Coordinates of C-alpha atoms and ligand atoms in Angstrom, one line a residue:
M153 CA 8.7 -1.8 -10.8
T154 CA 11.7 -2.2 -8.7
Q155 CA 14.4 -3.5 -10.8
R156 CA 15.6 -7.2 -10.3
P157 CA 19.6 -7.7 -10.3
E158 CA 20.8 -9.4 -13.5
I159 CA 21.5 -13.3 -13.2
R160 CA 23.6 -14.9 -15.7
F161 CA 24.5 -18.6 -15.6
V162 CA 27.9 -19.3 -16.5
P163 CA 30.4 -22.4 -16.9
L164 CA 32.1 -23.3 -14.0
A165 CA 35.5 -22.6 -15.1
S166 CA 34.7 -19.3 -16.6
P167 CA 37.1 -16.5 -15.4
L168 CA 36.2 -15.2 -11.8
H169 CA 35.1 -11.6 -11.1
S170 CA 37.3 -10.0 -8.5
S171 CA 34.6 -10.6 -5.8
V172 CA 33.6 -14.3 -5.4
V173 CA 31.2 -16.3 -3.3
L174 CA 32.1 -20.0 -3.5
V175 CA 29.7 -22.6 -2.0
V176 CA 31.4 -25.2 -0.5
G177 CA 29.6 -28.4 1.1
K178 CA 29.9 -29.9 4.6
D179 CA 33.2 -30.5 6.1
M180 CA 34.7 -27.8 3.7
A181 CA 34.3 -30.3 0.9
L182 CA 35.9 -28.3 -1.9
G183 CA 35.0 -28.7 -5.7
E184 CA 37.0 -28.5 -8.9
I185 CA 37.2 -24.2 -8.7
G186 CA 37.5 -24.4 -4.7
G187 CA 40.2 -27.2 -5.2
R188 CA 42.2 -24.8 -7.4
L189 CA 41.4 -21.5 -5.1
E190 CA 43.0 -23.6 -2.4
K191 CA 45.9 -24.6 -4.3
Q192 CA 46.9 -21.3 -6.0
S193 CA 46.3 -19.7 -2.5
G194 CA 48.7 -22.3 -0.8
G195 CA 46.1 -23.8 1.7
A196 CA 44.6 -20.4 2.7
L197 CA 41.1 -21.8 2.4
K198 CA 41.3 -24.5 4.8
G199 CA 43.5 -22.5 6.8
A200 CA 40.8 -19.7 7.3
A201 CA 38.2 -22.2 7.6
E202 CA 40.0 -23.9 10.7
A203 CA 41.1 -20.5 12.4
A204 CA 37.5 -19.3 12.2
A205 CA 36.0 -22.9 13.1
F206 CA 33.9 -22.7 10.1
T207 CA 32.7 -26.1 8.8
G208 CA 30.7 -25.3 5.9
K209 CA 27.3 -25.8 7.7
A210 CA 24.4 -24.2 5.9
R211 CA 24.4 -20.6 5.3
Q212 CA 27.5 -20.2 7.5
S213 CA 30.2 -17.7 6.0
I214 CA 33.9 -16.7 6.3
E215 CA 35.5 -13.5 4.2
L216 CA 39.1 -13.6 2.8
L217 CA 40.0 -10.3 1.9
A218 CA 43.0 -9.9 -0.9
P219 CA 44.0 -13.6 -0.2
K220 CA 47.4 -14.3 -0.9
G221 CA 48.2 -15.8 -4.6
L222 CA 44.9 -15.2 -5.7
E223 CA 43.8 -12.9 -8.6
I224 CA 40.9 -12.0 -6.9
K225 CA 40.2 -9.3 -4.0
R226 CA 37.7 -10.5 -1.9
L227 CA 36.6 -14.5 -1.2
V228 CA 33.5 -15.1 0.7
I229 CA 33.2 -19.2 1.8
L230 CA 29.7 -20.2 1.9
G231 CA 28.4 -23.2 3.7
L232 CA 25.8 -25.4 1.6
G233 CA 25.3 -28.0 4.5
D234 CA 24.9 -31.7 3.6
P235 CA 23.8 -31.7 -0.2
A236 CA 21.8 -34.9 0.6
E237 CA 19.7 -33.1 3.2
T238 CA 19.2 -29.6 1.1
R239 CA 15.7 -29.1 0.1
D240 CA 14.6 -26.7 -2.6
H241 CA 13.7 -24.1 0.1
D242 CA 17.2 -24.5 1.5
W243 CA 18.4 -23.8 -1.7
Q244 CA 16.4 -20.4 -2.0
R245 CA 17.8 -19.7 1.4
L246 CA 21.1 -20.2 0.7
G247 CA 21.0 -17.7 -2.6
G248 CA 19.5 -15.1 -0.3
A249 CA 22.5 -15.8 2.2
A250 CA 24.7 -15.4 -0.9
W251 CA 23.4 -12.3 -2.1
A252 CA 23.7 -10.6 1.4
Q253 CA 27.6 -11.4 1.2
A254 CA 28.1 -10.8 -2.4
A255 CA 26.2 -7.2 -1.9
Q256 CA 27.9 -6.2 1.2
R257 CA 31.1 -4.6 -0.7
R258 CA 31.1 -2.2 -3.6
A259 CA 31.5 -4.9 -6.5
E260 CA 29.1 -4.2 -9.2
V261 CA 29.3 -7.8 -10.7
V262 CA 29.7 -10.8 -8.4
S263 CA 30.6 -14.4 -9.1
L264 CA 28.6 -17.0 -7.5
V265 CA 30.3 -20.3 -7.7
V266 CA 28.2 -23.7 -7.0
D267 CA 31.1 -26.2 -7.1
A268 CA 29.2 -28.7 -5.5
P269 CA 29.1 -31.4 -8.2
S270 CA 25.4 -32.9 -7.0
A271 CA 23.8 -29.6 -7.3
T272 CA 21.1 -30.1 -10.2
P273 CA 20.1 -27.3 -12.5
D274 CA 17.0 -27.0 -10.5
Q275 CA 18.8 -26.2 -7.5
V276 CA 20.8 -23.6 -9.1
A277 CA 17.7 -22.1 -10.5
K278 CA 16.1 -21.8 -7.1
L279 CA 19.4 -20.7 -5.6
A280 CA 19.0 -17.7 -8.1
E281 CA 15.5 -17.2 -7.2
G282 CA 16.5 -16.8 -3.5
A283 CA 19.5 -14.3 -4.5
V284 CA 17.0 -12.0 -6.3
L285 CA 14.4 -12.2 -3.7
R286 CA 16.9 -11.2 -1.1
A287 CA 18.3 -8.3 -3.3
Y288 CA 14.7 -6.6 -3.1
A289 CA 14.9 -3.1 -1.7
F290 CA 12.3 -0.5 -1.6
R291 CA 14.3 2.7 -2.3
K292 CA 12.3 4.9 -4.7
Y293 CA 11.8 7.5 -2.5
R294 CA 15.2 7.9 -0.8
T295 CA 16.8 10.7 -2.7
R296 CA 20.1 11.0 -0.7
K297 CA 23.0 8.4 -1.8
T298 CA 25.8 7.5 0.6
E299 CA 29.3 7.3 -0.4
D300 CA 29.4 4.2 -2.3
G301 CA 26.3 5.2 -4.5
D302 CA 24.1 3.5 -3.0
N303 CA 21.0 5.2 -1.4
G304 CA 21.2 3.5 2.1
N305 CA 19.6 0.3 1.4
G306 CA 22.2 -2.2 0.7
G307 CA 25.2 -2.4 -1.4
S308 CA 25.8 -1.5 -5.4
T309 CA 25.5 -5.2 -6.9
S310 CA 23.5 -5.4 -9.9
R311 CA 24.7 -8.7 -11.5
V312 CA 25.5 -12.2 -10.3
D313 CA 27.2 -14.7 -12.5
I314 CA 26.2 -18.2 -11.1
H315 CA 29.1 -20.3 -12.2
C316 CA 27.5 -23.8 -12.2
A317 CA 28.2 -27.2 -14.1
E318 CA 25.2 -27.0 -16.5
P319 CA 24.9 -23.5 -17.1
D320 CA 22.1 -23.6 -20.1
A321 CA 19.8 -26.0 -18.4
A322 CA 20.0 -24.0 -15.0
A323 CA 19.1 -20.8 -17.5
V324 CA 16.2 -22.7 -18.5
A325 CA 14.8 -23.8 -15.2
Y326 CA 15.4 -20.3 -14.0
E327 CA 12.9 -18.9 -16.7
A328 CA 10.1 -19.9 -14.2
R329 CA 11.5 -19.0 -11.2
G330 CA 12.5 -15.5 -12.4
A331 CA 8.8 -15.1 -13.3
V332 CA 7.9 -16.0 -10.0
A333 CA 10.3 -13.6 -8.5
E334 CA 9.1 -10.8 -10.8
G335 CA 5.5 -11.3 -9.3
V336 CA 6.9 -11.2 -5.6
Y337 CA 8.8 -7.8 -6.6
L338 CA 5.4 -6.4 -7.8
A339 CA 3.5 -7.5 -4.9
R340 CA 6.1 -6.0 -2.5
D341 CA 6.0 -2.9 -4.4
L342 CA 2.3 -2.3 -3.8
V343 CA 2.4 -3.4 -0.3
N344 CA 5.5 -0.6 0.4
E345 CA 3.9 2.0 -1.5
P346 CA 2.4 4.5 0.5
A347 CA -1.5 5.1 0.4
N348 CA -1.2 9.0 -1.0
A349 CA 0.7 7.2 -4.3
L350 CA -1.6 4.3 -4.3
G351 CA -5.2 4.7 -4.3
P352 CA -7.6 2.6 -6.0
T353 CA -7.1 4.2 -9.5
E354 CA -3.6 4.1 -9.0
F355 CA -3.5 0.6 -8.3
A356 CA -5.9 -0.5 -11.0
D357 CA -3.7 1.9 -13.4
R358 CA -0.5 -0.4 -12.5
L359 CA -2.4 -3.6 -13.2
A360 CA -3.5 -2.2 -16.6
A361 CA -0.1 -1.5 -17.6
L362 CA 1.5 -4.7 -17.0
A363 CA 1.3 -5.6 -20.5
V364 CA 2.1 -9.2 -20.0
P365 CA 1.1 -11.4 -23.5
G366 CA -2.1 -13.2 -22.7
L367 CA -2.8 -11.5 -19.5
E368 CA -6.2 -9.7 -19.5
V369 CA -6.8 -6.8 -17.5
E370 CA -10.0 -5.2 -17.1
V371 CA -10.8 -2.7 -14.6
L372 CA -14.3 -2.1 -13.3
D373 CA -14.9 1.3 -12.1
A374 CA -17.4 2.7 -9.7
A375 CA -20.4 3.0 -11.8
R376 CA -19.9 -0.6 -13.0
L377 CA -19.8 -1.7 -9.4
R378 CA -22.9 0.2 -8.5
E379 CA -24.7 -1.4 -11.8
L380 CA -23.6 -5.0 -10.6
G381 CA -25.1 -4.2 -6.9
M382 CA -21.9 -4.4 -4.9
G383 CA -23.5 -2.7 -2.0
A384 CA -21.1 -4.0 0.6
L385 CA -17.7 -3.1 -1.4
L386 CA -19.1 0.2 -2.2
A387 CA -20.3 0.9 1.8
V388 CA -16.3 0.6 2.6
A389 CA -15.2 3.2 -0.3
Q390 CA -18.1 5.8 0.5
G391 CA -16.4 7.8 3.0
S392 CA -13.3 8.1 0.7
A393 CA -13.1 11.1 -1.5
R394 CA -11.1 8.4 -3.9
E395 CA -13.5 6.1 -5.8
A396 CA -13.7 2.1 -5.9
R397 CA -12.3 -0.2 -8.2
A398 CA -12.3 -3.6 -9.0
V399 CA -9.4 -5.4 -11.4
V400 CA -10.2 -8.7 -13.0
M401 CA -7.0 -10.3 -14.3
Q402 CA -7.8 -13.4 -16.6
W403 CA -4.9 -16.0 -17.8
H404 CA -6.2 -18.5 -19.8
G405 CA -3.2 -20.7 -20.2
G406 CA -4.6 -24.0 -20.1
K407 CA -3.7 -26.3 -23.2
G408 CA -5.0 -29.6 -24.1
R409 CA -7.5 -31.2 -21.3
A410 CA -6.7 -28.0 -19.3
K411 CA -8.3 -25.7 -21.9
S412 CA -11.8 -26.4 -21.0
R413 CA -11.6 -26.8 -17.5
P414 CA -13.0 -24.0 -15.4
P415 CA -11.1 -21.8 -14.0
I416 CA -9.3 -21.4 -10.2
C417 CA -9.9 -17.9 -9.1
F418 CA -7.8 -15.8 -6.6
V419 CA -9.6 -13.1 -4.5
G420 CA -7.9 -10.4 -2.9
K421 CA -8.9 -7.6 -0.3
G422 CA -7.5 -4.2 -1.5
V423 CA -8.1 -1.6 1.2
V424 CA -5.5 0.8 0.0
F425 CA -5.7 2.4 3.3
D426 CA -7.9 1.2 6.5
T427 CA -8.5 4.2 9.2
G428 CA -11.1 2.0 10.6
G429 CA -13.7 4.5 9.7
I430 CA -15.9 6.1 11.8
S431 CA -15.0 3.2 14.3
M432 CA -11.6 4.8 13.9
K433 CA -8.3 3.1 14.6
P434 CA -6.1 4.6 17.5
A435 CA -3.3 6.7 15.8
A436 CA -0.2 4.3 17.2
G437 CA 0.6 2.0 14.3
M438 CA -2.2 3.4 12.0
E439 CA 0.6 3.9 9.2
D440 CA 0.9 0.0 8.7
M441 CA -2.8 0.2 7.4
K442 CA -1.2 1.4 4.2
G443 CA -0.4 -2.5 3.8
D444 CA -4.1 -3.5 4.1
M445 CA -4.2 -4.3 0.6
G446 CA -1.8 -7.3 0.7
G447 CA -4.0 -9.6 -0.4
A448 CA -4.7 -7.9 -3.5
A449 CA -1.0 -7.6 -3.9
C450 CA -0.4 -11.2 -3.5
V451 CA -3.3 -12.0 -6.4
S452 CA -1.4 -9.5 -8.5
G453 CA 1.9 -10.7 -8.1
L454 CA 0.6 -14.6 -8.5
M455 CA -1.3 -13.5 -12.1
L456 CA 1.9 -11.7 -13.2
A457 CA 4.0 -15.0 -12.6
L458 CA 1.4 -17.4 -14.0
A459 CA 1.2 -15.3 -17.1
R460 CA 5.2 -14.9 -17.3
R461 CA 6.0 -18.4 -16.9
K462 CA 3.1 -19.3 -19.4
A463 CA 1.3 -21.6 -16.7
N464 CA -0.6 -24.6 -18.1
V465 CA -4.1 -23.3 -16.3
N466 CA -7.2 -21.2 -16.4
A467 CA -7.0 -18.5 -13.6
I468 CA -8.6 -15.8 -12.6
G469 CA -7.6 -13.0 -10.3
I470 CA -9.9 -10.2 -8.8
V471 CA -8.9 -7.4 -6.3
G472 CA -11.6 -5.0 -4.8
L473 CA -9.7 -1.6 -4.5
V474 CA -11.3 0.7 -1.7
E475 CA -10.1 3.2 0.9
N476 CA -12.0 3.1 4.2
M477 CA -12.1 6.5 5.5
P478 CA -14.1 8.6 8.2
S479 CA -16.1 11.4 6.7
G480 CA -19.5 13.2 6.1
T481 CA -20.2 10.2 3.5
A482 CA -18.9 7.7 5.5
T483 CA -20.9 4.5 6.5
R484 CA -22.2 4.5 10.2
P485 CA -22.2 1.8 12.7
G486 CA -25.7 0.5 12.4
D487 CA -26.0 1.2 8.5
I488 CA -27.7 -1.7 6.7
V489 CA -26.6 -2.5 3.3
K490 CA -27.5 -5.0 0.6
S491 CA -24.6 -7.3 -0.8
M492 CA -24.5 -8.4 -4.4
S493 CA -25.6 -11.9 -3.4
G494 CA -29.0 -9.9 -2.1
Q495 CA -28.0 -10.8 1.8
T496 CA -28.3 -7.9 4.2
I497 CA -25.6 -6.9 6.5
E498 CA -25.7 -4.6 9.6
I499 CA -22.5 -2.8 9.7
L500 CA -21.9 -2.7 13.3
N501 CA -18.2 -1.6 13.1
T502 CA -16.7 0.1 10.4
D503 CA -13.3 -1.2 10.9
A504 CA -14.6 -4.6 10.1
E505 CA -14.3 -3.6 6.3
G506 CA -12.4 -6.2 4.7
R507 CA -15.1 -8.9 4.7
L508 CA -17.3 -6.7 3.0
V509 CA -15.3 -5.9 0.0
L510 CA -14.5 -9.7 -0.4
A511 CA -18.1 -10.7 0.1
D512 CA -19.1 -9.0 -3.0
L513 CA -15.8 -10.4 -5.0
L514 CA -16.6 -13.7 -4.0
W515 CA -20.1 -13.6 -5.2
Y516 CA -19.2 -11.8 -8.4
V517 CA -16.7 -14.6 -9.4
Q518 CA -18.9 -17.3 -8.8
E519 CA -21.7 -15.5 -10.9
R520 CA -19.2 -14.9 -13.7
F521 CA -16.8 -17.6 -14.1
K522 CA -18.1 -20.6 -11.8
P523 CA -14.9 -21.6 -10.9
R524 CA -13.7 -25.2 -9.8
L525 CA -12.0 -23.6 -6.8
I526 CA -11.8 -20.3 -5.1
I527 CA -8.9 -18.8 -2.6
D528 CA -8.9 -15.3 -1.2
L529 CA -6.3 -13.7 0.6
A530 CA -6.8 -10.9 3.1
T531 CA -5.3 -8.9 6.0
L532 CA -8.5 -9.3 7.5
T533 CA -8.2 -9.5 11.3
G534 CA -5.9 -8.3 14.3
A535 CA -7.0 -11.7 16.0
I536 CA -5.0 -14.0 13.8
M537 CA -1.9 -12.4 14.9
V538 CA -3.1 -13.3 18.4
A539 CA -3.7 -16.6 17.3
L540 CA -0.7 -17.7 15.3
G541 CA 1.9 -14.6 15.6
K542 CA 3.6 -13.8 12.3
E543 CA 4.9 -17.4 11.6
H544 CA 1.5 -18.8 9.9
A545 CA -1.1 -17.2 7.8
G546 CA -4.4 -18.5 9.0
L547 CA -6.3 -21.0 6.8
F548 CA -9.8 -21.7 6.5
S549 CA -11.5 -23.7 4.2
N550 CA -14.4 -25.7 2.9
N551 CA -12.3 -28.7 1.7
D552 CA -9.8 -30.7 3.5
R553 CA -7.9 -31.8 0.1
L554 CA -7.4 -28.2 -0.5
V555 CA -6.1 -27.9 2.9
K556 CA -3.7 -30.5 2.8
E557 CA -2.4 -29.2 -0.5
L558 CA -1.6 -25.6 0.8
A559 CA -0.3 -27.0 4.2
E560 CA 2.3 -29.0 2.0
A561 CA 2.9 -26.0 -0.3
G562 CA 3.4 -24.0 2.7
E563 CA 6.2 -26.6 4.0
A564 CA 7.6 -26.6 0.4
T565 CA 7.7 -22.6 0.2
G566 CA 8.5 -21.8 3.8
E567 CA 5.3 -19.6 3.3
R568 CA 3.5 -21.7 5.9
V569 CA -0.2 -22.0 6.8
W570 CA -2.0 -23.2 9.7
H571 CA -5.5 -24.8 9.3
M572 CA -8.1 -23.1 11.7
P573 CA -11.7 -24.3 12.4
L574 CA -15.0 -23.2 10.7
G575 CA -18.5 -24.3 12.2
P576 CA -22.4 -23.4 12.6
A577 CA -21.6 -22.8 16.3
Y578 CA -19.2 -19.9 15.0
D579 CA -21.6 -18.9 12.2
K580 CA -24.3 -18.5 14.4
L581 CA -22.2 -15.4 16.2
I582 CA -22.8 -13.3 13.1
D583 CA -26.4 -13.4 12.9
S584 CA -28.4 -10.2 13.0
K585 CA -31.9 -9.4 14.5
N586 CA -32.0 -6.4 12.2
A587 CA -30.5 -8.0 8.7
D588 CA -29.2 -11.2 7.6
M589 CA -25.9 -10.7 9.4
K590 CA -23.7 -8.7 11.5
N591 CA -20.2 -7.8 10.5
I592 CA -18.5 -8.6 13.6
G593 CA -19.2 -11.6 16.1
G594 CA -18.6 -11.3 19.8
R595 CA -15.3 -10.7 21.7
F596 CA -13.4 -14.1 20.7
G597 CA -12.7 -16.2 17.7
G598 CA -12.6 -12.8 15.5
A599 CA -10.5 -14.3 12.8
I600 CA -13.1 -17.3 12.7
T601 CA -16.2 -15.1 12.7
A602 CA -14.8 -13.4 10.0
A603 CA -14.1 -16.6 7.9
Q604 CA -17.7 -17.6 8.6
F605 CA -18.8 -14.2 7.4
L606 CA -17.0 -14.9 4.0
Q607 CA -18.2 -18.3 4.1
R608 CA -21.9 -17.2 3.6
F609 CA -21.1 -15.8 0.2
I610 CA -19.8 -19.3 -1.0
K611 CA -22.9 -20.0 -3.1
D612 CA -22.3 -24.0 -4.0
K613 CA -21.2 -25.9 -1.0
A614 CA -19.2 -28.1 -3.6
T615 CA -17.1 -25.1 -4.6
A616 CA -13.9 -25.7 -3.1
W617 CA -12.9 -22.7 -1.2
A618 CA -9.9 -21.8 1.1
H619 CA -9.7 -18.0 3.0
L620 CA -5.9 -17.4 3.8
D621 CA -5.9 -14.2 6.5
V622 CA -2.6 -12.7 6.0
A623 CA -2.6 -9.7 8.3
G624 CA 0.5 -11.3 10.2
T625 CA 2.4 -12.6 7.3
A626 CA 2.1 -9.9 4.4
M627 CA 3.7 -7.0 5.9
D628 CA 6.5 -6.7 8.7
S629 CA 6.6 -10.0 9.0
G630 CA 10.4 -10.3 10.3
R631 CA 13.3 -9.9 7.8
D632 CA 14.6 -13.5 6.7
E633 CA 17.2 -14.5 4.2
L634 CA 14.7 -14.2 1.4
N635 CA 13.1 -10.7 2.4
Q636 CA 14.4 -7.7 3.8
S637 CA 11.7 -5.3 3.0
W638 CA 8.3 -4.4 5.0
G639 CA 6.3 -5.6 2.4
S640 CA 6.9 -9.5 2.0
G641 CA 4.9 -10.5 -1.1
W642 CA 4.0 -13.2 1.3
G643 CA 1.7 -16.1 -1.0
V644 CA 3.1 -15.6 -4.3
R645 CA 5.7 -18.4 -4.2
L646 CA 2.8 -20.7 -1.8
L647 CA 0.2 -20.3 -4.5
D648 CA 2.4 -20.6 -7.6
Q649 CA 3.7 -23.8 -6.1
L650 CA 0.1 -25.0 -5.1
V651 CA -0.7 -24.3 -8.9
A652 CA 2.4 -25.9 -10.5
K653 CA 2.0 -29.0 -8.3
H654 CA -1.7 -29.7 -8.5
Y655 CA -3.4 -27.5 -10.8
E656 CA -1.2 -27.5 -13.9
Ligands
BES11 N1 -7.2 -4.3 8.4 C1 -7.5 -5.0 9.5 C2 -6.8 -6.0 10.3 C3 -5.3 -6.0 10.5 C4 -4.8 -5.2 11.5 C5 -4.5 -6.4 9.4 C6 -3.4 -5.1 11.9 C7 -3.2 -6.0 9.6 C8 -2.7 -5.2 11.1 C9 -9.0 -5.1 9.7 O1 -9.7 -4.3 8.7 C10 -9.7 -4.9 10.9 O2 -9.7 -3.7 11.3 N2 -10.2 -5.7 11.5 C11 -10.7 -5.2 13.0 C12 -12.0 -6.3 13.1 C13 -12.6 -5.9 14.1 C14 -13.2 -4.7 14.2 C15 -13.8 -7.4 14.4 C16 -9.8 -6.1 13.8 O3 -8.9 -7.1 13.7 O4 -9.5 -5.5 15.1
MN12 MN1 -10.4 -2.5 9.5
ZN13 ZN1 -8.7 -3.6 7.2

């Protein structure tokens, strides 16, 4: 797995490394360390700020090289904004901005000084998480190095010492944040990996190798999936030379009253590559379909995060791993298959394959685990991108409370969701003359008819269920303060927040 940079929390007044990022409040409000540097340099900080029209607005920065009177070689002043208006997510973004500044030069170790007296240990931990998230780069296949020893994907910084008021408390708060960042790293690694290196078995092997205390990982091979009657999932895999797998991850972390509670379940689409099958996709941009396992990557990252931070919850993650290929053994348009639920499906377009995978996984988790809540994630439709662009994931649900919880968690983490409709009129669009249903609707509302299809596999109407269509957010979703990589790891932070806030 991609290495995370090391984070240490040290007392404010610890000796500074030669490269320093100093966080200052609005109107150049300097704290203890900033004030000391200002004095030693004979007013260089405020002088530079004035010359650059720097006000300390959030994430604004100026750089002072070889500042006179100071021991250090480089000082970056980074704006915090108004501390009273700075929310958790802003602290993360600030951490991301700090990393971007810190890693710009060759320094191996950088001091990041959080000199604002009002900063709490939790906020400092969020800042650290933001820095770590921003530091991610997928560089394992780049063999040529640039002259500063980096292989072309960023600086050579590998450690940040965060100077803050309560370093011990910040380090404790960071334990959970670091666990979540580790989950995001795993999800990004899985999405970025090309499909030749990450087939269903390789994906399953990676999960089996996680070795986190208490996280039980069980691989279901193709023979077992056949036994279980997963005819829909297997229909997707049958054109590929590579066999299907499903992986069940169990974390029974619930203590006390939470111990006997039914689990919450996360279900991920893991199409390691989606050619479309016989209904093949056009060539342009098809390479992006290596990311068609973004839902499965998120579920994997989330389960890793929950186990690493020892979440007080019983949670199950399941991912369905298949490759959608055209071949002499591939499913044909018009084929009718039987899903594990017993319902039959007429496959009119082999490119609408994700819902086939999820249909059987949804049924399986309900039969085996009787969950109190199910959330599935899938890069399911191009149509959701037409509707929402890449700013929100599409949210479909049978439960208004869950919608509200997810929407709030989205605002808190910046991984935002938009509530989309479901209803009988849409459901009718997937009725089939030849089977119980067909796997595509009409020309319009493609993300909705896909969600309706999934809902037909929710056994008990009383089970809270949400479907997140992450086609626009799991990959290539625009670089920002917290992510510069193609695979975003979208959803790990959202769902971790949901669990922490409502299910622990
Ligand atoms: N994996 C695709 C959806 C997708 C497209 C994800 C672009 C990310 C980026 C999915 O399997 C698919 O092909 N959906 C079809 C459904 C259609 C055939 C009803 C689509 O959206 O075109
Ligand atoms: Mn497809
Ligand atoms: Zn797909």
